[in-house]
Structure formats: C-alpha cells, structure tokens
Coordinates of C-alpha atoms in Angstrom, one line a residue:
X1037 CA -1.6 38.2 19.1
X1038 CA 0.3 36.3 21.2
X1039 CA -1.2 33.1 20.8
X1040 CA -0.7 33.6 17.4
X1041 CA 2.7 34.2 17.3
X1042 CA 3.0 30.7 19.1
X1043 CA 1.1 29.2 17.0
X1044 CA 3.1 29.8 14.5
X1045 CA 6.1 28.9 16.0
X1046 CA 4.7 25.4 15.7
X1047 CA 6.3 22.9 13.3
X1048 CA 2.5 21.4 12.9
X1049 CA 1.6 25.4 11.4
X1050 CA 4.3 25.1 8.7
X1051 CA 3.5 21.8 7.9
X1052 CA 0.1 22.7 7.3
X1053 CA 0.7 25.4 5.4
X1054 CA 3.2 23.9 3.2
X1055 CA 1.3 20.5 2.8
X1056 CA -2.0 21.8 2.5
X1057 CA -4.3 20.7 -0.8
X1058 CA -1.7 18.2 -1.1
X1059 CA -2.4 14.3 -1.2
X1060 CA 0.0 12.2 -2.9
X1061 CA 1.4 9.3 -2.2
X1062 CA 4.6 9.1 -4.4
X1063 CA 7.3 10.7 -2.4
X1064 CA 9.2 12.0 -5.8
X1065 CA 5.8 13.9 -7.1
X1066 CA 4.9 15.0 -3.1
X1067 CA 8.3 16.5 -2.8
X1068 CA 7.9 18.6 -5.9
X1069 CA 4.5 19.7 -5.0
X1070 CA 6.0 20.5 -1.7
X1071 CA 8.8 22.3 -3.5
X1072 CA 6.6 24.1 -5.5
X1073 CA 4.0 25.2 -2.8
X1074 CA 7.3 26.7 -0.7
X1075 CA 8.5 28.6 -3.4
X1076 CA 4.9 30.3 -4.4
X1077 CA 4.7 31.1 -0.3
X1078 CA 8.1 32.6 -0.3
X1079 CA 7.8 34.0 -3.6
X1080 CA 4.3 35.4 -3.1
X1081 CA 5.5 36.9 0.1
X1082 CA 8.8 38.9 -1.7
X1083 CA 6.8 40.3 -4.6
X1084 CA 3.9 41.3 -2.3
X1085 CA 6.6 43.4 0.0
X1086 CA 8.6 44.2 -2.8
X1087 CA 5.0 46.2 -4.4
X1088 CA 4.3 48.0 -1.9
X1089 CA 8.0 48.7 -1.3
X1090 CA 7.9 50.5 -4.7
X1091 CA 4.8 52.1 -4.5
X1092 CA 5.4 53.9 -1.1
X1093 CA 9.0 54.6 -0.5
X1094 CA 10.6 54.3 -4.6
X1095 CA 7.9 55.5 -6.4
X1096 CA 9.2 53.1 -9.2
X1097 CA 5.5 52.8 -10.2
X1098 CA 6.5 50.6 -13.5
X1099 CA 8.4 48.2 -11.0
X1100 CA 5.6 48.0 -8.8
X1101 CA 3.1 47.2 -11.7
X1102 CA 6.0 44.5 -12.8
X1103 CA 5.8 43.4 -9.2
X1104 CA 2.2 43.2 -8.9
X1105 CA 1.1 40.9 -12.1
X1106 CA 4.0 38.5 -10.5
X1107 CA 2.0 38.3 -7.8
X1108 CA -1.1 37.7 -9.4
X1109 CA 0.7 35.3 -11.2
X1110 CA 2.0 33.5 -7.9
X1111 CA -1.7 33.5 -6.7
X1112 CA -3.3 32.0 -9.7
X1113 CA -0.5 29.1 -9.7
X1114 CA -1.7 28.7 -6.3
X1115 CA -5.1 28.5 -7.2
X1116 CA -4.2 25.9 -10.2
X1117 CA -2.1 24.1 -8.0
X1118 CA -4.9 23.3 -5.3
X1119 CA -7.5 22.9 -7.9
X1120 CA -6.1 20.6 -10.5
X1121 CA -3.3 18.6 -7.7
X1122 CA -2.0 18.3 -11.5
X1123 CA 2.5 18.2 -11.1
X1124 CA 3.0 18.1 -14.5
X1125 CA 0.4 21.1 -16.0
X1126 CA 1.2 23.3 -12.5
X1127 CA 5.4 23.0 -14.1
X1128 CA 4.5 23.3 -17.3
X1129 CA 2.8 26.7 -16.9
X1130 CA 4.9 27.6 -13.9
X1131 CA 8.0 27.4 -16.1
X1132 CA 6.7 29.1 -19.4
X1133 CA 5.4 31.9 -16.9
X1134 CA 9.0 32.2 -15.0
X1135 CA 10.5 32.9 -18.4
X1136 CA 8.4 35.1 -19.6
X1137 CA 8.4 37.2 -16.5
X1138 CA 12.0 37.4 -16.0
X1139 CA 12.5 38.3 -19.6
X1140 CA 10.6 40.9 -19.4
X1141 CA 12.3 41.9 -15.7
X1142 CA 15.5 41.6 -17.5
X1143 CA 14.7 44.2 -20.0
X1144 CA 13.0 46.2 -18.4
X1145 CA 15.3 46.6 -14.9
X1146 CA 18.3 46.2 -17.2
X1147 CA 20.5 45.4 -13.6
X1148 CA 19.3 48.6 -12.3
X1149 CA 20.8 47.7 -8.3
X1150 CA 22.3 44.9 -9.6
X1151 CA 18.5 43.3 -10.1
X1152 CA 19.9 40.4 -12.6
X1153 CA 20.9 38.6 -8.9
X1154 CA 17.5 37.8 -9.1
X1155 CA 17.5 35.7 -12.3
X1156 CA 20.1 33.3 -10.5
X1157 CA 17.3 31.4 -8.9
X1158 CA 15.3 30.9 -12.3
X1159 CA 17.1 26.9 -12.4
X1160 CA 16.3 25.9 -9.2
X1161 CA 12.5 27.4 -9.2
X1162 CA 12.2 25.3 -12.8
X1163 CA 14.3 21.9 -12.2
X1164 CA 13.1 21.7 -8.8
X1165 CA 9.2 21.4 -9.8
X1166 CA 10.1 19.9 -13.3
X1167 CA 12.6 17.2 -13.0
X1168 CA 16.0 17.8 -14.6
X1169 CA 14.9 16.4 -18.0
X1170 CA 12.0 18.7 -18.5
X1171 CA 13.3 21.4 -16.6
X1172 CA 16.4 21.3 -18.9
X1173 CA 14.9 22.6 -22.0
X1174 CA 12.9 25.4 -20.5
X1175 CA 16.2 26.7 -19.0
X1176 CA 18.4 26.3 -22.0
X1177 CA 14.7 28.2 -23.6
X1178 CA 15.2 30.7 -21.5
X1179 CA 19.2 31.0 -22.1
X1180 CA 18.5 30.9 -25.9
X1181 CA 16.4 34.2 -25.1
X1182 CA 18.3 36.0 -22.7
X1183 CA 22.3 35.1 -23.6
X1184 CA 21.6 37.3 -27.1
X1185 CA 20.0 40.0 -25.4
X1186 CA 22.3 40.7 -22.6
X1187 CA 24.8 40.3 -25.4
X1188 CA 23.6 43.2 -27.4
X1189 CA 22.4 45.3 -24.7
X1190 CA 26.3 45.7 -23.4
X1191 CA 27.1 49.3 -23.4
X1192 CA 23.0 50.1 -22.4
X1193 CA 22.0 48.5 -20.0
X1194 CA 22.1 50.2 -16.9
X1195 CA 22.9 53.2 -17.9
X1196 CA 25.6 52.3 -20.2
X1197 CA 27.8 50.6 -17.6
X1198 CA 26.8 46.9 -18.7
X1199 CA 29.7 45.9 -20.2
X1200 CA 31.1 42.5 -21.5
X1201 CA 32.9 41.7 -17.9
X1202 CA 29.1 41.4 -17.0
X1203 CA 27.3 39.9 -19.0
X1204 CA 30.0 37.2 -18.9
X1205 CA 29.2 36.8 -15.2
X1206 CA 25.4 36.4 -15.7
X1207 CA 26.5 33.6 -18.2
X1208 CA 29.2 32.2 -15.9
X1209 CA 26.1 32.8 -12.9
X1210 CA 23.2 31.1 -14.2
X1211 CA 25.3 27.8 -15.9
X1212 CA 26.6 27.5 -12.3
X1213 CA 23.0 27.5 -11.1
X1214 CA 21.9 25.1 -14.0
X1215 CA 24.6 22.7 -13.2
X1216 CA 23.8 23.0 -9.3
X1217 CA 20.3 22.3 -9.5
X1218 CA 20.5 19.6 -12.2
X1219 CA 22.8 17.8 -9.9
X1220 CA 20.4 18.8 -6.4
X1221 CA 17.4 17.3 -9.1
X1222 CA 19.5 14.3 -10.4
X1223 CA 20.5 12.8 -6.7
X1224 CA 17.1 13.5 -5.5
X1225 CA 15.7 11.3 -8.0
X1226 CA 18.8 8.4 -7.1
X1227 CA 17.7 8.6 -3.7
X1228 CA 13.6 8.4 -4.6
X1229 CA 14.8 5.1 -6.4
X1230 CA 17.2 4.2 -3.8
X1231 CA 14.4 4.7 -1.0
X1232 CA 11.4 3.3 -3.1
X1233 CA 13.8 -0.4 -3.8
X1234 CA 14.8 -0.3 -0.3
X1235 CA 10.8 -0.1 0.6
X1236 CA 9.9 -2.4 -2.0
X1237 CA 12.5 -5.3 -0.7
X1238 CA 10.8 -4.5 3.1
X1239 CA 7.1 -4.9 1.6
X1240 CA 8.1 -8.0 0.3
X1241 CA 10.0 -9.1 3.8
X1242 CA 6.4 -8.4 5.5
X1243 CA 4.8 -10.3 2.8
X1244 CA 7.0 -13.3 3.7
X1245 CA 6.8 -12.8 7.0
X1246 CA 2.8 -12.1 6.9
X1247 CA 2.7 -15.4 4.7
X1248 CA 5.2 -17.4 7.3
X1249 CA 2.9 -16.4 10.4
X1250 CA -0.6 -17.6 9.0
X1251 CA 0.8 -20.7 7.0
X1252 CA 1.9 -24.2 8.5
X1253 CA 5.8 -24.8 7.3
X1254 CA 5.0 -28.7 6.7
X1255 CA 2.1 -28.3 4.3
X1256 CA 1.4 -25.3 3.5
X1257 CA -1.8 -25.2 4.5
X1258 CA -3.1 -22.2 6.7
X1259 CA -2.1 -23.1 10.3
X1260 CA -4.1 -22.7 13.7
X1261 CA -2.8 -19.6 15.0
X1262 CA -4.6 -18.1 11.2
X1263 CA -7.5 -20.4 11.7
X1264 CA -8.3 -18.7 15.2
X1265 CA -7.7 -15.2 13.7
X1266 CA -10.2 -15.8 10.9
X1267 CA -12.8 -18.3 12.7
X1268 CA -14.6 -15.4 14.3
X1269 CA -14.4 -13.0 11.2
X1270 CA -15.9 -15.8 9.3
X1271 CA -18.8 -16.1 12.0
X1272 CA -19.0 -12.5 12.2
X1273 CA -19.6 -12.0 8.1
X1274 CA -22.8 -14.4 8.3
X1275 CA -24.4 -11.2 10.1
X1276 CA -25.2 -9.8 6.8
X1277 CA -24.7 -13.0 4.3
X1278 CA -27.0 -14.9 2.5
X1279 CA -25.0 -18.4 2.9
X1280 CA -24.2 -20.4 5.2
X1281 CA -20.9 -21.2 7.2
X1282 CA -19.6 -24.7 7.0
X1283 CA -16.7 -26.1 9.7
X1284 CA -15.1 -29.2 9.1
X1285 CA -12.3 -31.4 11.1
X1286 CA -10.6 -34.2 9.6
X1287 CA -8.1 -36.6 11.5
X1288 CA -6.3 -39.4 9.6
X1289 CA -7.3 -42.8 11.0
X1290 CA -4.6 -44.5 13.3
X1291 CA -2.2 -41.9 12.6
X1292 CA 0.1 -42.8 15.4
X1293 CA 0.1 -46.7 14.4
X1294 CA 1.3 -45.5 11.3
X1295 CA 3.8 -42.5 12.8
X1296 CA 5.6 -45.6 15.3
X1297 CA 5.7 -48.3 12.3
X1298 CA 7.2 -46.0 9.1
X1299 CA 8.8 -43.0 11.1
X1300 CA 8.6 -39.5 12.0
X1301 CA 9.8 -39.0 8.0
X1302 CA 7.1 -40.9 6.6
X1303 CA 4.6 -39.6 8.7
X1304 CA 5.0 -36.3 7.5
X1305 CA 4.7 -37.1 4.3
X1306 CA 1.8 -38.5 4.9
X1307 CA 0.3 -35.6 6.4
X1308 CA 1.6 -33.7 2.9
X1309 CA 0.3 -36.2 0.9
X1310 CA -3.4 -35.6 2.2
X1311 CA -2.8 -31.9 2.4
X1312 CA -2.8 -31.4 -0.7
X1313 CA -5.1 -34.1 -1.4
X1314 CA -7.8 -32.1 1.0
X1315 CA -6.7 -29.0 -1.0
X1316 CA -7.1 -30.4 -4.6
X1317 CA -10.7 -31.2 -3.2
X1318 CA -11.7 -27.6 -2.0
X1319 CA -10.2 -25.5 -5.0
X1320 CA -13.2 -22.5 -4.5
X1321 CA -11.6 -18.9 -3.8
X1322 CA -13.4 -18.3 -0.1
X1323 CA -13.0 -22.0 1.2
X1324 CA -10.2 -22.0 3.7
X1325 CA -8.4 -25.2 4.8
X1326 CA -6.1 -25.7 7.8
X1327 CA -3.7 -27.8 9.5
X1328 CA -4.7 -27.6 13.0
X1329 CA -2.0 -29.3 14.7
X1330 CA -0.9 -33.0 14.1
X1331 CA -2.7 -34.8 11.7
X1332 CA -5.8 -32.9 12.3
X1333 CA -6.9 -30.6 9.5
X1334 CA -10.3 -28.0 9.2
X1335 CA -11.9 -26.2 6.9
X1336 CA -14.1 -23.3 6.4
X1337 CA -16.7 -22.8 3.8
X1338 CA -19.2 -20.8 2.3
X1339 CA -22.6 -22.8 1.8
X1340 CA -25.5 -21.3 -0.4
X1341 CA -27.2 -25.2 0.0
X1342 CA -25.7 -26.6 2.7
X1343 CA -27.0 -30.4 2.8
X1344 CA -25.9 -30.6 -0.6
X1345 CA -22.1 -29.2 0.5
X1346 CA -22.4 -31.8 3.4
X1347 CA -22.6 -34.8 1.0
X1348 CA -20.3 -33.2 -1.5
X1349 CA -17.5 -33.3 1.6
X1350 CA -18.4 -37.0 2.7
X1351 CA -16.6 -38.0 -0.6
X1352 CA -13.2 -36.3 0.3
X1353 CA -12.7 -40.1 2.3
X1354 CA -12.5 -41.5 -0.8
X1355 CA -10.5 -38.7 -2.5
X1356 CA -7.6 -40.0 0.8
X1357 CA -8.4 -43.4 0.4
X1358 CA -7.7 -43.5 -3.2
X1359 CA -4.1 -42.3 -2.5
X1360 CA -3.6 -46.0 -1.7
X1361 CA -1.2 -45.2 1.1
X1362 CA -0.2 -48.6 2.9
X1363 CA -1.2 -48.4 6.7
X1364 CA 0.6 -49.7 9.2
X1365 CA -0.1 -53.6 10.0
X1366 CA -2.7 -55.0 12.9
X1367 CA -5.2 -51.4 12.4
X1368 CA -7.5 -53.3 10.7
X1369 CA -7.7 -50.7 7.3
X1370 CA -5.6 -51.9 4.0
X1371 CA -4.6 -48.3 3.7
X1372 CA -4.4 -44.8 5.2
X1373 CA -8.1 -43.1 5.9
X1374 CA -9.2 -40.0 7.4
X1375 CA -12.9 -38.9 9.8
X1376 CA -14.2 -36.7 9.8
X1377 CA -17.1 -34.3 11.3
X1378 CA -18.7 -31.3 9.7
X1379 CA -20.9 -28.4 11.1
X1380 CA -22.9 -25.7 9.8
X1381 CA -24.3 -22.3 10.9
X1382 CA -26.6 -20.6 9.5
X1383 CA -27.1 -16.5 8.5
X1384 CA -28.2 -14.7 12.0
X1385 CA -27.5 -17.5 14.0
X1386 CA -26.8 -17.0 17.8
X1387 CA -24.6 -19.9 18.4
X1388 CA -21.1 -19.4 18.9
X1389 CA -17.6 -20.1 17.2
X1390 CA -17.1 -22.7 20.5
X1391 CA -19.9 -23.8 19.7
X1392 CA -19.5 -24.7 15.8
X1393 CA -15.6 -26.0 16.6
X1394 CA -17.4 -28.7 19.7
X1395 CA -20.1 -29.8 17.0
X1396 CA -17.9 -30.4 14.1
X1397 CA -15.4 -32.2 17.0
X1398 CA -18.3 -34.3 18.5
X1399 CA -19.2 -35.4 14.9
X1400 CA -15.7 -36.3 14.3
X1401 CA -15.4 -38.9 17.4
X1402 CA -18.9 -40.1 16.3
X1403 CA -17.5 -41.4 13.0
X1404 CA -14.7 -43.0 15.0
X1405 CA -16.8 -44.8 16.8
X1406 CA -19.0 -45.6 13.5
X1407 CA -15.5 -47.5 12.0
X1408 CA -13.5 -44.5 10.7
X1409 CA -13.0 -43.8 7.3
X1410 CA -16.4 -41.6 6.8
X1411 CA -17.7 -38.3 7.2
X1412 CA -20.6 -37.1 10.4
X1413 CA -22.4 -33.9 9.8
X1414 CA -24.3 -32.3 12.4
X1415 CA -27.5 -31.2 11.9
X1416 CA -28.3 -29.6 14.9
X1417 CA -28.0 -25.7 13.4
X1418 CA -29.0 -26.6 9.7
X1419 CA -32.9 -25.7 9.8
X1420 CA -33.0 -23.0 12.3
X1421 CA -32.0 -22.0 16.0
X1422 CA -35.3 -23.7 17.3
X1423 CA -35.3 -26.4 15.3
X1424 CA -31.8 -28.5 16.7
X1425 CA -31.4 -32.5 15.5
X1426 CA -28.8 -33.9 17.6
X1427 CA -28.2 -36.3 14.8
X1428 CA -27.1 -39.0 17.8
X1429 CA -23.9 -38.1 19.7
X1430 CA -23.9 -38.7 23.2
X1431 CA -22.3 -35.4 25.5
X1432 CA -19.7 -38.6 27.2
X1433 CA -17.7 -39.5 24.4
X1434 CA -14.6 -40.6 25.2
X1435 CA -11.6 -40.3 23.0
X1436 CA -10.4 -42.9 21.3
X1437 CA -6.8 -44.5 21.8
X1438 CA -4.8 -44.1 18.8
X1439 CA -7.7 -42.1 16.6

C-alpha cells in the first residue's frame, strides 16, 4: 500500500495516466487529447462517487441512475478515445453527449442544492476539446435549448423558488464561462502558432547550419570534414549492395604557378570554375563530389560496371580543359588542367577506406608523373580480393613540386 501511494506521488504516474493511448505529434491536437483525457479522469472519478453517494447515503435512486449512464458515458468516450486516437469524432460526440446530458440534468434536478453550478463547466469541457470555432455552435446549441426552458420553468423549478433573479444568473453564469473559455481556447491557439513559427524559423537555422558544416564556403561543393563523415558510411553500404564503390581525387595541374602569377582572387575562381565544371560532369543523385582542401577535389560513386565508369571519368580532363582557362607562363600547358586518380571497391570487399583514399592518391601522382592532364585508375580491387593488378605505381613516389 505504501509503495503504491508513492508511486503515485510520482509526476512519471500522472503523466502516464494522462498521456496514455496518446501519440501525436501536433502540440495543438496533443493538448486537446490531453485536455480531454483529464477531464473524462476527473469527470469519471465525480460521477462514480457521486452514484454511490446517492445510492447509499440519499437514496435519490433517479439521481443515481442519472449519475450512472454519465458514467457509462465517460467510459465509452474513453474507450472511443483510445481506439479511434480520432480529436475531431471523440469532440464531436463528446459535445452532442454533454448537451444532451445536462439538459436532461437540468430538468430533471431543476437546481435542487443549487445543482445548475454544475452546468457552469459545460464551455470549457466543449471549447477546450473543440476549438473555439466548433465549440461555439454546440454551446450557443445548448443555450438555444436551455435559455427557453429555464425561462419558462421560473416559478417551478425547485420547488417554485426559481425565480427570474435566477435564471438571470445562470444566463449571466454560463456567457461568463463562454467568453472565458473562448478567450483560454483563442490564446492557446496564438501561442500554438506563435510556438510552431518560432520552431519552424529554428528548423530552418539547423538546416543552414547543417548545410554550412558539410559544405565548402568557396564552391559549394561538399567539404572534407562531410567527406570523412560519409567515406565510411559509403564503404559500409557495399556490405549488402550490388554495385560497386568508386573514389576519385582530382588536383588541378600547377595550381600554385598559376595561384603566384594571377592572385589569390583568380585562383579562386579557378577553383569555382572547375567546381562546378566537376559537378555539371557528375549530375547522378548518389554521386558525391568534394573539395578536399586546396585545389584538390574527390568524388564518390556508385558503379553497377565499373571499367565502364572508369573510362567515362577519364573524360572529365577534357570537360576542364575545354574551359580554356589561360595558365600561368613557363608550365609548359596552354591552359589550366587537372589529374587525376580513381579507385574502386567492390561489394564484400575487405579492404579498407585508407586503403581506397592511398590507391586513388597513388594513381593520382602516377598521372603526374605520366604528364598531367589525364586520368589513372587502379585496378588492383576491380576483379576480386585475390586477384590485385598493381596497374604500375611504385610504393616511393615522391611528390611532385608544384603538382
């Protein structure tokens, strides 16, 4: 008993009760549900007491029989409520039930004990689920009913001592109610829209800021500290693929002859210039291209045949070529050219990302040393693991001044 008694001492008890059955995630519709779930608990609970209340110590046995189909009624909007997670049909027959039931408690208590204080809450338990604009009609429903009854009843009603001082209370009473829970309804759904613009502006803030921490300012390429984060997820995909993973680095040719002739300014836009010239060129939905750092630039693509991919990507050095960029006098190339190297990896394959990044970079400094201006793929992963073609580089290249 005790532990129980703790237990439900416990905000987590409450919350479970009150949030239980419910998953939604608009706050507006969640915080009517929640509404509407605590007012069939409390509810539930004061007709429950207020049954047996009659039945053992009033003996009012036609209140207690009023009291119990209210409480049948709570239960079964309970039931509806977790069954059909349905906001708009739970208020719909939540509301037409409240009138119904207090009409008939009106007529038939007729303020016995002052039991009309009862009908005060009728807005609040309608708006509250409803909304103010639905709500609003089954109220002023419910007015159009009871306003002409209580009317006519003055000098019946409980025991003839209802009188026109009354009735113009319960008027005065429930428009006060109306009023208070339109306007508890009506800044409730300001703040919803208040909150959900205020959300929307920090979802986009993330965005940008999600955007502005995987993409290189210059270009707008994806940048390394993206390419590192995906590299491995890439790798780790092929597990269960049926293509093949294709890495490839490009470095413009004698990018620093060119950077100490023209200036830091046109150097840049050089490396913009063959940004999107390397992006025009890879246009597929998957494919991933990056600025690496400097005027070095990778990609990452999916390769259902890759020898036919490889030879596809020697021509992107003569997509840059055909910019017709001047270079920079005594390199020995009329205009500005990229290398570049390109390695694959096939599905199940046991090499490693290192390894796939030192291939494609070792078949990059091979076609420097070949003349530049021309694509090296490595072979050495393209049949199988046991089957490795070292397509020619040597494990002591040096790097060469100027690139």
């Amino acid at each position: 008993m005790i532990n129980f008694l703790k237990d439900i001492c416990k905000e987590s008890f409450w919350l479970k009760i009150l949030t239980s059955g419910i998953y939604i995630e608009d706050s507006q519709i969640f915080s009517r549900l929640l509404v509407a779930n605590a007012v069939l608990y409390v509810v539930g609970v004061l007709v429950g007491f207020f049954t047996i209340y009659h039945l053992l110590i009033t003996g009012n046995y036609v209140i207690a029989l009023f009291d119990a189909l209210a409480l049948f009624f709570v239960t079964a909007l309970l039931i509806q409520l977790r069954i059909k997670k349905s906001l708009q049909m739970f208020g719909h027959f939540m509301a037409v039930g409240t009138v119904v039931i207090y009409c008939f408690f009106m007529g038939t208590t007729q303020n016995e004990n002052m039991s009309f204080i009862w009908v005060v809450f009728l807005p609040f338990f309608i708006i509250l689920v409803n909304g103010w604009k639905k709500g609003l009609w089954y109220v002023l429903s419910f007015f159009a009913i009871m306003f002409p009854l209580a009317y006519l009843n003055i000098g019946v009603w409980d025991n003839g001592e209802w009188n026109s001082v009354h009735f113009y209370r319960l008027v005065a009473s429930l428009i006060l109610a109306l009023m208070i829970a339109l306007l508890i309804d009506y800044t409730k759904v300001l703040a919803h829209k208040r909150e959900s613009g205020m959300r929307q502006k920090e979802l986009l803030y993330l965005n940008e800021l999600k955007i502005m921490s995987r993409t290189d300012g210059l270009t707008g390429l994806y940048n390394r500290h993206y390419f590192n984060q995906v590299f491995q997820e890439k790798i780790n995909e092929l597990a269960h693929a049926k293509h093949s993973l294709m890495f490839f680095i490009v470095d413009i040719d004698y990018f620093k002859a060119y950077n100490d002739y023209y200036g830091h300014q046109a150097g840049d836009e050089v490396i913009q210039r063959i940004a999107v010239a390397i992006r025009k060129f890879i246009q597929r939905e998957n494919d991933l291209v990056f600025r690496l750092g400097g005027e070095e630039f990778g990609g990452l693509l999916d390769a259902r045949k890759p020898e036919k991919m490889a030879q596809w990507l020697k021509q992107l050095s003569q997509v840059v070529e055909s910019l017709k960029i001047k270079h920079a006098p005594g390199v020995g190339l009329p205009f500005v050219t990229i290398s570049g190297g390109v390695s694959t990896m096939k599905p199940a394959s046991s090499i490693t990302m290192e390894e796939l990044y030192r291939n494609a970079d070792k078949a990059l400094y091979k076609a420097k040393n070949e003349g530049r201006n021309r694509f090296v793929i490595d072979n050495r992963y393209q049949t199988s693991d046991g089957d490795k073609h070292h397509h020619g580089e040597t494990h002591n290249q040096k790097t060469l001044k100027g690139k």
